[in-house]
Amino acid sequence: MFAVAQFASAFFNSASSPFFALGSAIIDLTPPWLKDFAIATFGTNDKLALFISIGVVATALSVLVGLLAKRSFALACAAIIGLAVVMASAVVTRASTSLIDVLPTVLGAVAGMGVLQWLNRLASATAARPGEDAGSHGPSRRTFLLSSALSLAAAAIATGVSTSLSASRNMADAARKALRLPAARTKAKALPAGVQVAEANMPRFVTPNQNFYRIDTALSVPQIDPAQWSLRIHGMVENEFTMSFDELLNQELVETYLTLTCVSNPVGGDLVGNAKWLGYPLRKLLERAVPQDGADMVLSASHDGFSASTPIQALTDDRMALLAIGMNGEPLPFEHGFPVRMVVPGLYGYVSATKWVVDLEVTRFQDKAAYWTTRGWSERGPIKMSSRIDTPRPFAKVPAGEVVLGGTAWAQTRGISRVQVQIDDSPWEDAELAAEASVDTWRQWRFAWKDAAPGMHSATVRAYDAQGQLQTSEKANPVPNGASGWQRLQFTVQ
Ligand SMILES: Nc1nc2c(c(=O)[nH]1)N[C@H]1C(S)=C(S)[C@@H](COP(=O)(O)O)O[C@H]1N2
Ligand SMILES: [Mo]
């Protein structure tokens, strides 16, 4: 019962754990003299001592409930429910819990009654066997004892695993809250006025962290305590080394705006976001490691087993590839890679933007393959130039007169020099470009269609990069290396 509750709580608010809640409630209710005694006796192990005591009491209570069940199964169930009520009230009286956090305790109580019934059946089957005297060690009695011991062992293991799971969560959470990011040695260039087109439906030029798209293979978000984090750089290098989080904080950090894009983004899609990143240039890190001749790739790996293959050139040329710790002025959110991730201008995330990064291996494309490469995607993924219509929305109804179209375009590392719009089959016309923050960020555009006639219309958009290269009209699916083609949408003028 306790174990299931504890295990289930690992998936909830950490304060939903009945062990932590009971523990905290006990700490809160303990008279000061007993607290002082505990700390004096057990030192920093006082919390461990508390949890062991709770475990011992829990085991004793389980045995008592088991004995009670021999008398009356209903009475034993009532005892379990009583225990659950105590645990649940410990949970709900904690700060930072809500009613849903009682669920693990309820699940625990149900599981407890299930196990009880199962053991009780076994026990009565044992007792009902004729011709066996009380002291004998017949197989069914052995089965009962074995089953009880197994239940207890399973409970202990589940409790241990889930407790350490939620303990590491608590540590990571506390560490993130306590973290004060160092100031950047090189600040981001201030955003010029006019990067934002002021129309409804336009995305914010800087994507707020909570709106930033999230793509990863992690079933549950890794919660890494920075004190436990380190990054190892090895492989084809003269100088293998490992860097701790404290060391990373002490490097000369750089701040830069950079637009991240997912290879799975369809034409017109929203798997793209722009943020101000704070981090240490990967170029500097690799300078210290000294890559050997012939190395052409860095395989970055995350804490949870994802990996990305990045051309070493993209990490050593003059673009601002970062080992990032900050996103829009705060520590990386857990979903976006806390404590450390990579961001590389001009490359799709699947070949560059490893979150929760812990390992960099300098190697060669012919020797190693990354996570998505082994699943049918290209080993290299430069971002394809793209343009998007954000307003009007597809199939929107807009009033007649002047219709303002607006959107975004990106060609990271090169920059956007021109955006054109085509209404129905009219000639292509230039849109107005918003100010450019840098070649690594997206750029907004606006187009006023002066006298829109009522009826159904289409709008198509295309961009040119800074070298005057036109965005390709050739349609391609995201697999294997990114979608292409011009976005066209329909809307109705009323
Ligand atoms: N550890 C890890 N890092 C990862 C991924 C992942 O699955 N696991 N996905 C990558 C992909 S495909 C993209 S597009 C970006 C998305 O970053 P975001 O979730 O911060 O927007 O992260 C990259 N980094
Ligand atoms: Mo992606």
CSV table of C-alpha atoms in Angstrom, one decimal, residues 257-259 313-314 317-321 344-348 382-385 410-416 436 438-442 465-467:
chain,number,residue,atom,x,y,z
A,257,TYR,CA,19.3,35.6,-30.0
A,258,LEU,CA,18.8,32.5,-32.0
A,259,THR,CA,15.8,30.9,-33.8
A,313,GLN,CA,32.7,22.9,-38.7
A,314,ALA,CA,29.4,24.3,-37.4
A,317,ASP,CA,33.4,28.4,-37.5
A,318,ASP,CA,32.4,32.0,-36.5
A,319,ARG,CA,28.7,31.3,-35.9
A,320,MET,CA,27.6,31.4,-32.2
A,321,ALA,CA,27.1,27.7,-31.3
A,344,VAL,CA,23.6,25.9,-33.0
A,345,PRO,CA,22.6,28.5,-35.6
A,346,GLY,CA,21.5,27.1,-38.9
A,347,LEU,CA,21.0,23.4,-38.0
A,348,TYR,CA,17.7,21.6,-37.1
A,382,PRO,CA,20.9,22.3,-42.3
A,383,ILE,CA,17.8,24.4,-41.8
A,384,LYS,CA,16.0,25.1,-45.1
A,385,MET,CA,14.9,28.7,-45.8
A,410,TRP,CA,14.0,32.5,-41.6
A,411,ALA,CA,17.3,31.4,-43.1
A,412,GLN,CA,19.5,31.1,-40.1
A,413,THR,CA,23.2,32.0,-40.6
A,414,ARG,CA,22.4,33.9,-43.8
A,415,GLY,CA,19.4,36.2,-43.0
A,416,ILE,CA,16.3,37.2,-45.0
A,436,GLU,CA,16.5,42.4,-38.6
A,438,SER,CA,20.5,39.1,-36.6
A,439,VAL,CA,21.1,36.6,-39.5
A,440,ASP,CA,20.4,33.9,-36.9
A,441,THR,CA,16.9,35.0,-36.0
A,442,TRP,CA,13.6,34.9,-37.9
A,465,ASP,CA,18.1,35.0,-48.3
A,466,ALA,CA,20.8,37.7,-48.0
A,467,GLN,CA,22.6,36.3,-51.0
